[in-house]
Amino acid sequence: MNNGSEDIILPPATIGIVGGGQLGQMLALQAKAMGYHVGVLDPTPAAPAGQVADFQIVAEYQNDEALMELAQRSDVLTYEFENVDEHALQAAQAHTQLPQGTALLHITGNRLREKQFLREHGVPVTPFAAVANGAELTIALQKIGTPAILKTAAGGYDGHGQVNLDSVVVPVEVSELLQVPCILEARQAFKLEVAMMVARQANGRVVTFPLVENRHHRHILHTTIAPAAVSATVHRQAQQIATTIAQALTLRGVLGIEFFVLEDGSLLVNELAPRPHNSGHYSIEACNVSQFEAHIRSICGLPIPDITLVQPAVMRNLLGADLTTARQALLTEPTWHFHDYGKAEIKPQRKMGHVTVLGSDVNQLLASLAQLKGEH
């Protein structure tokens, strides 16, 4: 896998970020704190990352000339979301370093390729089958059974681009999904969802973050609890799987891994995210090194210390009107670590920011966030 040069990139070099959302913003803030310069490519003027970067190129992601400009003005290039054109990134390597390479995007940008990759490397996943049309769906349902989930192989997020199938009777919305290649996955009866961030240095050393519990609402991550209340065996199993995946990918940067914990305590990998992830936000305050610092260190060839959880934490996403409630609560909640992404417009179900609270009693932490009810 071509992950570019292993040259060390020290401040005040320039880091170019493709994507100007909140992940890019938090990457930029960390990079600036370390003394780097930061450039951002994003079509929205004054995008969240653009607000804190040294410069922003305002252009569509598909604008090859704009991407080449960012590459030429940067010493190293990274990205904050998956839907980046692989061929354009390959071309950009003529002008700058791309330690993450493009194979990582190729694998994780398609659910079928991702599941096949994981299975080939002995990583446990739910049974799945490729589906290109109605006839293949019938065959796949006979193989996989129900309940199952039909998902578009590419694209889709936060519950979009998927349909639950509870029986062999196919709902009408399936025909729209089958306009593009899909994957059918067996739906698992899991106890809880957990996640782990993992990073890998240029020399191959892998570091893992604590295993956390993720709670979703309307298919969007709602709350993250660190650490997850599972056995030490489950934590070790997640670390082993994360290390296997990181080495198989020749990973640079950080990778988010979402798991299902089954009734018997075993783990299945649900999805991979080739970048910092929502479920790693708690690490900014709760760990000795945040996921964003680990990412910067990895792509710049710097060592990463072992990750430790300094204190248990709960992270709560601020969706839509929750942001307004949280702003008002700053008057009465001095222990909240409040993050406002600076998005121009508040919209329902849109990630507007997050709050992290630290303390030894998780139930008290959850209770302290209970007033955030704008998106229930």
Coordinates of C-alpha atoms in Angstrom, one line a residue:
M1 CA 0.0 0.0 0.0
N2 CA 1.5 3.3 -1.0
N3 CA 1.4 5.6 2.0
G4 CA 4.0 8.1 0.7
S5 CA 7.2 9.2 2.2
E6 CA 8.1 8.6 5.8
D7 CA 9.9 12.0 6.1
I8 CA 9.5 13.8 9.3
I9 CA 7.5 17.0 9.0
L10 CA 8.2 19.5 11.7
P11 CA 6.5 22.9 12.5
P12 CA 6.2 25.4 11.0
A13 CA 5.4 23.3 7.9
T14 CA 2.0 23.6 6.3
I15 CA -0.7 20.9 6.7
G16 CA -3.4 20.9 4.0
I17 CA -6.8 19.6 5.0
V18 CA -9.3 18.5 2.4
G19 CA -12.6 19.3 4.0
G20 CA -13.5 22.2 6.3
G21 CA -16.1 20.8 8.7
Q22 CA -15.8 20.3 12.4
L23 CA -13.3 17.4 12.2
G24 CA -11.1 19.7 10.1
Q25 CA -11.6 22.5 12.5
M26 CA -10.4 20.4 15.5
L27 CA -7.4 19.1 13.4
A28 CA -6.5 22.6 12.5
L29 CA -6.7 23.8 16.1
Q30 CA -4.4 21.0 17.3
A31 CA -2.0 21.6 14.4
K32 CA -1.9 25.4 15.1
A33 CA -1.2 24.6 18.8
M34 CA 1.8 22.5 17.7
G35 CA 3.1 25.4 15.6
Y36 CA 2.0 24.2 12.1
H37 CA 0.4 26.3 9.5
V38 CA -2.9 25.0 8.1
G39 CA -4.7 25.4 4.8
V40 CA -8.2 24.1 4.1
L41 CA -10.2 23.2 0.9
D42 CA -13.9 23.6 1.3
P43 CA -16.7 25.0 -0.8
T44 CA -18.4 26.9 2.0
P45 CA -16.9 30.4 2.7
A46 CA -15.7 30.6 6.3
A47 CA -16.2 26.9 6.9
P48 CA -15.6 25.7 10.5
A49 CA -12.0 24.7 9.7
G50 CA -11.5 27.8 7.5
Q51 CA -12.3 30.0 10.5
V52 CA -9.2 28.8 12.4
A53 CA -6.8 28.0 9.5
D54 CA -4.2 30.2 7.9
F55 CA -5.9 30.1 4.6
Q56 CA -9.0 28.5 2.9
I57 CA -9.4 27.7 -0.7
V58 CA -13.1 28.1 -1.4
A59 CA -13.9 25.6 -4.1
E60 CA -15.8 22.3 -4.7
Y61 CA -14.0 19.1 -3.7
Q62 CA -14.2 17.9 -7.3
N63 CA -12.2 21.0 -8.5
D64 CA -8.9 19.4 -9.4
E65 CA -7.2 22.7 -9.9
A66 CA -8.1 23.8 -6.3
L67 CA -6.9 20.5 -4.9
M68 CA -3.6 20.9 -6.8
E69 CA -3.3 24.5 -5.4
L70 CA -3.8 23.1 -1.8
A71 CA -1.2 20.4 -2.5
Q72 CA 1.3 22.9 -3.8
R73 CA 0.9 25.2 -0.8
S74 CA 1.2 22.3 1.7
D75 CA 4.0 20.1 3.0
V76 CA 1.6 17.3 3.8
L77 CA -2.0 16.6 2.9
T78 CA -4.8 14.9 4.9
Y79 CA -8.6 14.7 4.7
E80 CA -11.4 14.9 7.2
F81 CA -14.1 12.9 5.3
E82 CA -14.2 9.8 3.0
N83 CA -15.7 11.1 -0.2
V84 CA -12.5 12.5 -1.7
D85 CA -11.6 11.7 -5.3
E86 CA -8.9 9.0 -5.1
H87 CA -7.4 9.9 -8.6
A88 CA -7.1 13.6 -7.7
L89 CA -5.4 12.7 -4.5
Q90 CA -3.0 10.4 -6.3
A91 CA -2.2 13.3 -8.7
A92 CA -1.6 15.6 -5.7
Q93 CA 1.2 13.4 -4.5
A94 CA 3.4 14.9 -7.2
H95 CA 3.3 18.1 -5.2
T96 CA 3.2 17.1 -1.5
Q97 CA 3.2 14.1 0.9
L98 CA 0.1 12.1 1.4
P99 CA 1.1 9.7 4.2
Q100 CA -2.4 8.1 4.4
G101 CA -2.2 7.2 0.7
T102 CA -5.4 6.5 -1.3
A103 CA -5.8 2.7 -0.7
L104 CA -7.3 3.5 2.7
L105 CA -10.0 5.6 1.1
H106 CA -10.6 3.0 -1.6
I107 CA -11.3 0.3 1.0
T108 CA -13.3 2.3 3.5
G109 CA -15.2 4.3 0.9
N110 CA -17.2 1.2 -0.2
R111 CA -19.0 -1.0 2.4
L112 CA -18.6 -4.2 0.3
R113 CA -14.8 -3.7 -0.2
E114 CA -14.5 -2.8 3.5
K115 CA -16.3 -6.0 4.7
Q116 CA -14.3 -8.1 2.2
F117 CA -11.0 -6.6 3.4
L118 CA -11.9 -7.3 7.1
R119 CA -13.0 -10.8 6.4
E120 CA -9.8 -11.5 4.4
H121 CA -7.7 -10.4 7.4
G122 CA -9.6 -12.6 9.9
V123 CA -11.6 -9.7 11.5
P124 CA -15.1 -10.8 12.6
V125 CA -18.0 -9.1 10.7
T126 CA -21.7 -9.8 10.2
P127 CA -22.6 -12.1 7.3
F128 CA -23.0 -10.1 4.1
A129 CA -23.6 -10.4 0.4
A130 CA -23.2 -8.1 -2.6
V131 CA -26.5 -7.0 -4.2
A132 CA -26.8 -5.4 -7.7
N133 CA -30.4 -6.0 -8.5
G134 CA -33.7 -7.5 -7.4
A135 CA -32.7 -11.0 -8.5
E136 CA -29.5 -10.9 -6.5
L137 CA -31.4 -9.5 -3.5
T138 CA -33.7 -12.6 -3.5
I139 CA -30.6 -14.9 -3.6
A140 CA -28.9 -12.8 -0.9
L141 CA -31.9 -13.0 1.4
Q142 CA -32.0 -16.8 1.0
K143 CA -28.3 -16.9 2.0
I144 CA -28.3 -14.2 4.8
G145 CA -31.8 -14.5 6.1
T146 CA -33.8 -11.9 8.0
P147 CA -33.7 -9.6 9.8
A148 CA -31.2 -7.9 7.5
I149 CA -30.2 -4.4 6.4
L150 CA -29.8 -3.4 2.7
K151 CA -27.3 -0.6 2.4
T152 CA -25.8 1.3 -0.6
A153 CA -22.3 0.1 -1.0
A154 CA -21.0 3.7 -1.3
G155 CA -22.2 6.9 0.3
G156 CA -24.9 7.1 2.9
Y157 CA -24.4 8.3 6.5
D158 CA -26.3 8.7 9.7
G159 CA -28.9 6.1 8.6
H160 CA -29.3 7.4 5.1
G161 CA -29.0 5.0 2.2
Q162 CA -30.3 1.9 4.0
V163 CA -33.5 -0.1 4.5
N164 CA -34.4 -2.6 7.2
L165 CA -35.7 -6.0 5.9
D166 CA -37.6 -7.9 8.6
S167 CA -38.9 -10.5 6.2
V168 CA -38.6 -11.7 2.6
V169 CA -41.4 -9.2 1.7
V170 CA -39.4 -6.4 0.2
P171 CA -40.6 -2.8 0.9
V172 CA -41.1 -0.4 -2.0
E173 CA -38.2 1.8 -1.1
V174 CA -35.8 -1.0 -1.9
S175 CA -36.2 -0.4 -5.6
E176 CA -34.8 3.1 -5.2
L177 CA -31.8 1.8 -3.3
L178 CA -31.1 -0.8 -6.0
Q179 CA -30.4 2.0 -8.5
V180 CA -26.8 1.7 -7.2
P181 CA -24.7 -1.3 -6.0
C182 CA -25.7 -2.4 -2.5
I183 CA -24.7 -4.8 0.3
L184 CA -27.0 -6.9 2.4
E185 CA -25.9 -7.4 6.0
A186 CA -27.4 -9.7 8.6
R187 CA -28.9 -7.5 11.4
Q188 CA -27.3 -8.4 14.7
A189 CA -29.0 -8.5 18.1
F190 CA -26.2 -6.8 20.0
K191 CA -25.9 -5.7 23.6
L192 CA -24.3 -2.4 22.9
E193 CA -22.2 -0.5 20.3
V194 CA -18.6 0.4 21.1
A195 CA -15.9 2.2 19.3
M196 CA -12.1 2.5 19.4
M197 CA -9.7 5.0 17.8
V198 CA -6.4 3.6 16.6
A199 CA -3.3 5.3 15.3
R200 CA -0.1 4.0 13.8
Q201 CA 3.3 5.6 13.6
A202 CA 5.5 5.6 10.5
N203 CA 7.7 3.0 12.1
G204 CA 4.8 0.6 12.4
R205 CA 4.1 1.1 16.2
V206 CA 0.3 1.0 16.9
V207 CA -1.4 2.9 19.7
T208 CA -5.0 2.4 20.7
F209 CA -7.4 4.7 22.5
P210 CA -9.8 3.5 25.2
L211 CA -12.8 1.5 24.1
V212 CA -16.0 3.6 24.5
E213 CA -19.7 3.0 24.4
N214 CA -21.7 4.8 21.7
R215 CA -25.4 5.5 22.1
H216 CA -27.3 6.6 18.9
H217 CA -30.6 8.4 18.4
R218 CA -32.2 8.4 15.0
H219 CA -29.1 6.7 13.6
I220 CA -26.9 9.7 14.7
L221 CA -24.3 9.4 17.5
H222 CA -25.9 10.9 20.5
T223 CA -23.7 10.1 23.5
T224 CA -20.2 8.6 24.0
I225 CA -19.2 7.1 27.4
A226 CA -15.5 6.6 28.1
P227 CA -14.6 4.0 29.0
A228 CA -17.2 1.4 27.9
A229 CA -18.6 -0.6 30.8
V230 CA -17.5 -4.0 29.4
S231 CA -15.1 -6.6 30.7
A232 CA -11.3 -6.4 30.4
T233 CA -11.5 -9.3 27.9
V234 CA -13.7 -7.2 25.6
H235 CA -11.3 -4.3 25.8
R236 CA -8.3 -6.5 24.9
Q237 CA -10.2 -8.1 22.1
A238 CA -10.9 -4.7 20.6
Q239 CA -7.3 -3.7 21.0
Q240 CA -6.2 -6.9 19.2
I241 CA -8.7 -6.3 16.3
A242 CA -7.7 -2.6 16.1
T243 CA -4.0 -3.5 15.9
T244 CA -4.7 -6.2 13.2
I245 CA -6.6 -3.6 11.1
A246 CA -4.0 -0.9 11.5
Q247 CA -1.2 -3.1 10.4
A248 CA -3.1 -4.6 7.5
L249 CA -3.8 -1.1 6.2
T250 CA -0.3 0.2 6.9
L251 CA -2.3 2.9 8.6
R252 CA -1.1 6.5 8.9
G253 CA -3.2 8.9 10.8
V254 CA -6.1 7.7 13.0
L255 CA -8.8 5.3 12.2
G256 CA -12.2 4.9 13.9
I257 CA -13.5 1.4 14.4
E258 CA -17.2 0.8 15.3
F259 CA -18.1 -2.6 16.9
F260 CA -21.1 -4.5 18.0
V261 CA -20.8 -6.3 21.4
L262 CA -22.8 -9.5 21.1
E263 CA -24.6 -11.3 23.9
D264 CA -21.7 -13.7 24.4
G265 CA -19.2 -10.8 24.8
S266 CA -17.7 -11.3 21.3
L267 CA -17.1 -8.4 19.0
L268 CA -18.1 -7.8 15.3
V269 CA -16.7 -4.8 13.4
N270 CA -19.5 -2.7 12.0
E271 CA -17.7 0.1 10.2
L272 CA -14.4 1.9 9.7
A273 CA -13.8 5.6 9.5
P274 CA -10.4 6.6 7.9
R275 CA -10.1 9.8 9.9
P276 CA -10.8 11.3 13.3
H277 CA -14.3 10.2 14.4
N278 CA -17.2 11.7 16.4
S279 CA -16.8 9.0 19.0
G280 CA -13.2 10.2 19.7
H281 CA -14.1 13.8 20.7
Y282 CA -14.0 12.9 24.4
S283 CA -10.2 12.4 24.0
I284 CA -9.6 16.2 23.8
E285 CA -10.2 16.6 27.5
A286 CA -10.2 13.0 28.8
C287 CA -6.9 11.6 27.4
N288 CA -3.3 12.6 27.6
V289 CA -3.3 12.8 23.8
S290 CA -6.4 13.6 21.7
Q291 CA -7.3 11.8 18.6
F292 CA -6.5 15.0 16.7
E293 CA -3.0 15.2 18.1
A294 CA -2.4 11.5 17.4
H295 CA -3.5 12.1 13.8
I296 CA -1.2 15.1 13.3
R297 CA 1.7 13.2 14.9
S298 CA 1.2 10.2 12.8
I299 CA 1.0 12.0 9.4
C300 CA 4.0 14.2 10.3
G301 CA 6.1 11.2 11.3
L302 CA 6.3 12.1 15.0
P303 CA 6.2 9.6 17.8
I304 CA 2.9 9.0 19.7
P305 CA 3.0 8.1 23.4
D306 CA 0.8 5.4 24.9
I307 CA -2.7 6.7 25.3
T308 CA -4.2 6.9 28.7
L309 CA -7.6 7.9 29.9
V310 CA -7.0 10.6 32.5
Q311 CA -10.5 10.6 33.8
P312 CA -13.8 9.0 32.8
A313 CA -15.9 11.1 30.4
V314 CA -19.2 11.5 28.7
M315 CA -19.4 13.3 25.3
R316 CA -22.8 14.6 24.1
N317 CA -23.4 15.7 20.6
L318 CA -25.2 19.0 20.2
L319 CA -27.7 18.5 17.4
G320 CA -29.7 21.4 16.0
A321 CA -31.4 23.4 18.7
D322 CA -29.3 21.7 21.4
L323 CA -26.6 24.2 20.6
T324 CA -28.8 27.1 21.8
T325 CA -29.7 25.3 25.0
A326 CA -26.0 24.5 25.6
R327 CA -25.0 28.1 25.1
Q328 CA -27.5 29.2 27.8
A329 CA -26.4 26.4 30.1
L330 CA -22.8 27.8 30.2
L331 CA -24.1 30.2 32.9
T332 CA -24.9 27.3 35.2
E333 CA -22.6 24.5 34.1
P334 CA -19.0 25.5 34.7
T335 CA -17.8 21.9 34.4
W336 CA -19.0 21.5 30.8
H337 CA -16.3 21.5 28.1
F338 CA -18.3 23.3 25.4
H339 CA -17.4 23.1 21.7
D340 CA -19.3 25.2 19.1
Y341 CA -18.3 24.4 15.6
G342 CA -19.2 27.8 14.2
K343 CA -21.6 26.6 11.5
A344 CA -23.6 29.3 9.8
E345 CA -27.1 27.9 10.3
I346 CA -28.7 25.7 12.9
K347 CA -30.6 22.8 11.3
P348 CA -32.4 19.8 12.9
Q349 CA -30.2 16.7 13.3
R350 CA -27.2 18.7 12.2
K351 CA -24.0 18.4 14.4
M352 CA -23.5 21.9 15.7
G353 CA -21.1 21.2 18.5
H354 CA -20.5 18.9 21.5
V355 CA -20.1 19.0 25.2
T356 CA -17.8 16.8 27.3
V357 CA -17.9 16.3 31.0
L358 CA -15.4 14.5 33.2
G359 CA -15.8 12.7 36.5
S360 CA -15.8 9.4 38.3
D361 CA -19.6 8.8 38.3
V362 CA -20.9 8.2 34.8
N363 CA -24.5 8.4 35.9
Q364 CA -23.9 11.8 37.4
L365 CA -22.2 12.9 34.2
L366 CA -25.2 11.7 32.1
A367 CA -27.6 13.5 34.5
S368 CA -25.7 16.7 34.1
L369 CA -26.4 16.6 30.4
A370 CA -30.1 15.7 30.6
Q371 CA -31.2 19.2 30.0
L372 CA -30.1 18.9 26.4
K373 CA -33.4 17.7 24.9
G374 CA -33.7 19.8 21.7
E375 CA -33.4 16.8 19.4
H376 CA -35.4 14.2 21.2

